């Protein structure tokens, strides 16, 4: 019984300490995780876009909060594109994600960097700064989607 408990603990510890690539119990979980993270990002980015394009009145505090969240959320999706998660649940991720990992990583890092700049722009309280940084971030979303996401 003691041995079993020790083994269970060791297995649990391994699960928590495993590298990011092995964080998901199932392939399907990794796919759902990255889709969920990107969906939530889209919600927050969409609010910033609504302000940047005048569809929603500009509120500096709301912009700051959304942009700060977005910069944190932008860290989430990437470990969930781990090896073997190209199928196992419906996904628009193209095979290029795994065939061209350096290029994919470059796009992911570019987008993350843009969200950090967007959060900094939102901090200034200037709508013009927000607009410029929003546009640059949207371009980074789009260029990755063009190469790595199926239509
Ligand atoms: C979003 C969203 C995207 C990007 C992209 C930017 O809010 O869901 O896919 O922004 O449209 O060009």
mmCIF file of C-alpha atoms and ligand atoms in Angstrom:
data_model
loop_
_atom_site.group_PDB
_atom_site.id
_atom_site.type_symbol
_atom_site.label_atom_id
_atom_site.label_comp_id
_atom_site.label_asym_id
_atom_site.label_seq_id
_atom_site.Cartn_x
_atom_site.Cartn_y
_atom_site.Cartn_z
ATOM 1 C CA UNK A 1 0.000 0.000 0.000
ATOM 2 C CA UNK A 2 2.816 2.370 0.930
ATOM 3 C CA UNK A 3 4.622 1.474 -2.275
ATOM 4 C CA UNK A 4 1.519 2.164 -4.295
ATOM 5 C CA UNK A 5 1.073 5.539 -2.625
ATOM 6 C CA UNK A 6 4.716 6.402 -3.261
ATOM 7 C CA UNK A 7 4.437 5.363 -6.898
ATOM 8 C CA UNK A 8 1.265 7.391 -7.334
ATOM 9 C CA UNK A 9 2.982 10.434 -5.854
ATOM 10 C CA UNK A 10 6.005 9.940 -8.066
ATOM 11 C CA UNK A 11 3.797 9.645 -11.129
ATOM 12 C CA UNK A 12 1.902 12.781 -10.145
ATOM 13 C CA UNK A 13 5.165 14.652 -9.602
ATOM 14 C CA UNK A 14 6.393 13.542 -13.014
ATOM 15 C CA UNK A 15 3.178 14.731 -14.605
ATOM 16 C CA UNK A 16 3.606 18.176 -13.091
ATOM 17 C CA UNK A 17 7.313 18.417 -13.814
ATOM 18 C CA UNK A 18 7.177 17.099 -17.374
ATOM 19 C CA UNK A 19 8.149 19.556 -20.101
ATOM 20 C CA UNK A 20 5.466 21.703 -21.683
ATOM 21 C CA UNK A 21 5.159 19.334 -24.619
ATOM 22 C CA UNK A 22 3.835 16.622 -22.334
ATOM 23 C CA UNK A 23 1.436 18.726 -20.294
ATOM 24 C CA UNK A 24 -1.705 17.288 -21.795
ATOM 25 C CA UNK A 25 -3.230 13.961 -20.835
ATOM 26 C CA UNK A 26 -4.792 13.511 -24.269
ATOM 27 C CA UNK A 27 -4.156 14.813 -27.779
ATOM 28 C CA UNK A 28 -7.711 16.093 -27.805
ATOM 29 C CA UNK A 29 -7.000 18.135 -24.670
ATOM 30 C CA UNK A 30 -4.043 19.870 -26.330
ATOM 31 C CA UNK A 31 -6.171 20.737 -29.362
ATOM 32 C CA UNK A 32 -9.043 22.030 -27.228
ATOM 33 C CA UNK A 33 -6.624 23.951 -25.032
ATOM 34 C CA UNK A 34 -4.971 25.875 -27.867
ATOM 35 C CA UNK A 35 -8.330 26.543 -29.530
ATOM 36 C CA UNK A 36 -9.761 27.817 -26.243
ATOM 37 C CA UNK A 37 -6.749 30.042 -25.574
ATOM 38 C CA UNK A 38 -6.926 31.512 -29.081
ATOM 39 C CA UNK A 39 -10.700 31.981 -28.736
ATOM 40 C CA UNK A 40 -10.342 33.900 -25.462
ATOM 41 C CA UNK A 41 -7.525 35.951 -27.013
ATOM 42 C CA UNK A 42 -9.853 36.787 -29.900
ATOM 43 C CA UNK A 43 -12.494 38.050 -27.468
ATOM 44 C CA UNK A 44 -10.080 40.427 -25.760
ATOM 45 C CA UNK A 45 -8.428 41.451 -28.998
ATOM 46 C CA UNK A 46 -11.871 42.063 -30.485
ATOM 47 C CA UNK A 47 -12.712 44.549 -27.717
ATOM 48 C CA UNK A 48 -9.509 46.430 -28.432
ATOM 49 C CA UNK A 49 -10.347 46.366 -32.133
ATOM 50 C CA UNK A 50 -13.804 47.761 -31.453
ATOM 51 C CA UNK A 51 -12.200 50.723 -29.680
ATOM 52 C CA UNK A 52 -9.434 51.119 -32.255
ATOM 53 C CA UNK A 53 -11.980 51.296 -35.069
ATOM 54 C CA UNK A 54 -14.551 53.425 -33.234
ATOM 55 C CA UNK A 55 -17.216 50.735 -32.938
ATOM 56 C CA UNK A 56 -16.979 51.082 -29.171
ATOM 57 C CA UNK A 57 -16.202 54.288 -27.266
ATOM 58 C CA UNK A 58 -12.551 54.466 -26.206
ATOM 59 C CA UNK A 59 -12.093 53.770 -22.517
ATOM 60 C CA UNK A 60 -8.423 53.854 -21.553
ATOM 61 C CA UNK A 61 -8.890 51.628 -18.502
ATOM 62 C CA UNK A 62 -10.829 48.969 -20.437
ATOM 63 C CA UNK A 63 -8.175 49.065 -23.172
ATOM 64 C CA UNK A 64 -5.389 48.663 -20.608
ATOM 65 C CA UNK A 65 -7.094 45.731 -18.915
ATOM 66 C CA UNK A 66 -7.824 43.926 -22.170
ATOM 67 C CA UNK A 67 -4.362 44.504 -23.604
ATOM 68 C CA UNK A 68 -2.619 43.412 -20.399
ATOM 69 C CA UNK A 69 -4.684 40.212 -20.363
ATOM 70 C CA UNK A 70 -4.009 39.604 -24.036
ATOM 71 C CA UNK A 71 -0.238 39.844 -23.539
ATOM 72 C CA UNK A 72 -0.476 37.127 -20.868
ATOM 73 C CA UNK A 73 -2.874 34.952 -22.853
ATOM 74 C CA UNK A 74 -0.585 35.134 -25.896
ATOM 75 C CA UNK A 75 1.864 32.875 -24.051
ATOM 76 C CA UNK A 76 -0.617 30.040 -23.762
ATOM 77 C CA UNK A 77 -1.328 28.356 -27.109
ATOM 78 C CA UNK A 78 2.162 27.300 -28.171
ATOM 79 C CA UNK A 79 3.006 24.281 -25.989
ATOM 80 C CA UNK A 80 -0.332 22.823 -27.087
ATOM 81 C CA UNK A 81 0.931 22.496 -30.674
ATOM 82 C CA UNK A 82 3.105 19.614 -29.470
ATOM 83 C CA UNK A 83 4.169 16.686 -31.646
ATOM 84 C CA UNK A 84 1.320 14.359 -32.576
ATOM 85 C CA UNK A 85 -1.420 16.937 -32.070
ATOM 86 C CA UNK A 86 -1.930 17.506 -35.793
ATOM 87 C CA UNK A 87 -4.975 15.262 -35.550
ATOM 88 C CA UNK A 88 -7.180 13.716 -32.860
ATOM 89 C CA UNK A 89 -9.910 16.362 -32.845
ATOM 90 C CA UNK A 90 -11.167 18.810 -35.453
ATOM 91 C CA UNK A 91 -8.395 21.348 -36.073
ATOM 92 C CA UNK A 92 -7.613 24.024 -38.624
ATOM 93 C CA UNK A 93 -3.900 23.793 -37.859
ATOM 94 C CA UNK A 94 -2.111 22.997 -41.112
ATOM 95 C CA UNK A 95 0.605 20.323 -41.363
ATOM 96 C CA UNK A 96 3.100 23.184 -41.855
ATOM 97 C CA UNK A 97 2.902 23.865 -38.097
ATOM 98 C CA UNK A 98 4.866 20.653 -37.550
ATOM 99 C CA UNK A 99 6.715 20.602 -40.878
ATOM 100 C CA UNK A 100 8.130 24.125 -40.488
ATOM 101 C CA UNK A 101 8.547 24.537 -36.711
ATOM 102 C CA UNK A 102 11.144 27.326 -36.908
ATOM 103 C CA UNK A 103 8.886 29.450 -39.108
ATOM 104 C CA UNK A 104 5.880 28.731 -36.877
ATOM 105 C CA UNK A 105 7.883 29.680 -33.778
ATOM 106 C CA UNK A 106 8.991 32.910 -35.430
ATOM 107 C CA UNK A 107 5.355 33.855 -36.123
ATOM 108 C CA UNK A 108 4.285 32.903 -32.598
ATOM 109 C CA UNK A 109 7.072 34.996 -31.093
ATOM 110 C CA UNK A 110 6.319 37.942 -33.362
ATOM 111 C CA UNK A 111 2.676 37.908 -32.271
ATOM 112 C CA UNK A 112 3.643 37.701 -28.598
ATOM 113 C CA UNK A 113 6.039 40.633 -29.019
ATOM 114 C CA UNK A 114 3.284 42.672 -30.688
ATOM 115 C CA UNK A 115 0.886 41.985 -27.816
ATOM 116 C CA UNK A 116 3.517 43.232 -25.360
ATOM 117 C CA UNK A 117 3.850 46.435 -27.431
ATOM 118 C CA UNK A 118 0.062 46.693 -27.572
ATOM 119 C CA UNK A 119 -0.154 46.464 -23.776
ATOM 120 C CA UNK A 120 2.495 49.184 -23.503
ATOM 121 C CA UNK A 121 0.583 51.349 -25.988
ATOM 122 C CA UNK A 122 -2.642 50.870 -24.033
ATOM 123 C CA UNK A 123 -0.809 51.930 -20.866
ATOM 124 C CA UNK A 124 -0.114 55.352 -22.390
ATOM 125 C CA UNK A 125 -3.832 56.096 -22.571
ATOM 126 C CA UNK A 126 -3.478 57.389 -26.148
ATOM 127 C CA UNK A 127 -6.055 56.166 -28.655
ATOM 128 C CA UNK A 128 -3.680 56.859 -31.551
ATOM 129 C CA UNK A 129 -1.000 54.650 -29.966
ATOM 130 C CA UNK A 130 -3.604 51.955 -29.382
ATOM 131 C CA UNK A 131 -4.716 52.107 -33.017
ATOM 132 C CA UNK A 132 -1.171 51.744 -34.347
ATOM 133 C CA UNK A 133 -0.302 48.872 -32.036
ATOM 134 C CA UNK A 134 -3.634 47.177 -32.707
ATOM 135 C CA UNK A 135 -2.923 47.247 -36.445
ATOM 136 C CA UNK A 136 0.552 45.766 -36.011
ATOM 137 C CA UNK A 137 -0.802 43.017 -33.772
ATOM 138 C CA UNK A 138 -3.629 42.197 -36.193
ATOM 139 C CA UNK A 139 -1.048 41.902 -38.995
ATOM 140 C CA UNK A 140 0.918 39.401 -36.917
ATOM 141 C CA UNK A 141 -2.264 37.323 -36.316
ATOM 142 C CA UNK A 142 -3.083 37.389 -39.998
ATOM 143 C CA UNK A 143 0.328 36.495 -41.339
ATOM 144 C CA UNK A 144 0.487 33.417 -39.117
ATOM 145 C CA UNK A 145 -3.052 32.405 -40.071
ATOM 146 C CA UNK A 146 -2.221 32.810 -43.768
ATOM 147 C CA UNK A 147 0.606 30.276 -43.500
ATOM 148 C CA UNK A 148 -0.499 27.946 -40.736
ATOM 149 C CA UNK A 149 -4.287 27.922 -40.443
ATOM 150 C CA UNK A 150 -6.616 26.244 -42.897
ATOM 151 C CA UNK A 151 -9.399 28.414 -44.280
HETATM 152 C C1 LIG B 1 -9.025 38.488 -34.102
HETATM 153 C C2 LIG B 1 -9.207 37.163 -34.514
HETATM 154 C C3 LIG B 1 -8.294 36.901 -35.454
HETATM 155 C C4 LIG B 1 -7.411 38.073 -35.641
HETATM 156 C C5 LIG B 1 -7.254 38.518 -37.051
HETATM 157 C C6 LIG B 1 -6.377 39.732 -37.153
HETATM 158 O O1 LIG B 1 -9.672 39.063 -33.251
HETATM 159 O O2 LIG B 1 -10.116 36.318 -34.082
HETATM 160 O O3 LIG B 1 -8.155 35.791 -36.111
HETATM 161 O O4 LIG B 1 -7.986 39.076 -34.797
HETATM 162 O O5 LIG B 1 -8.506 38.798 -37.590
HETATM 163 O O6 LIG B 1 -6.085 40.010 -38.477
#
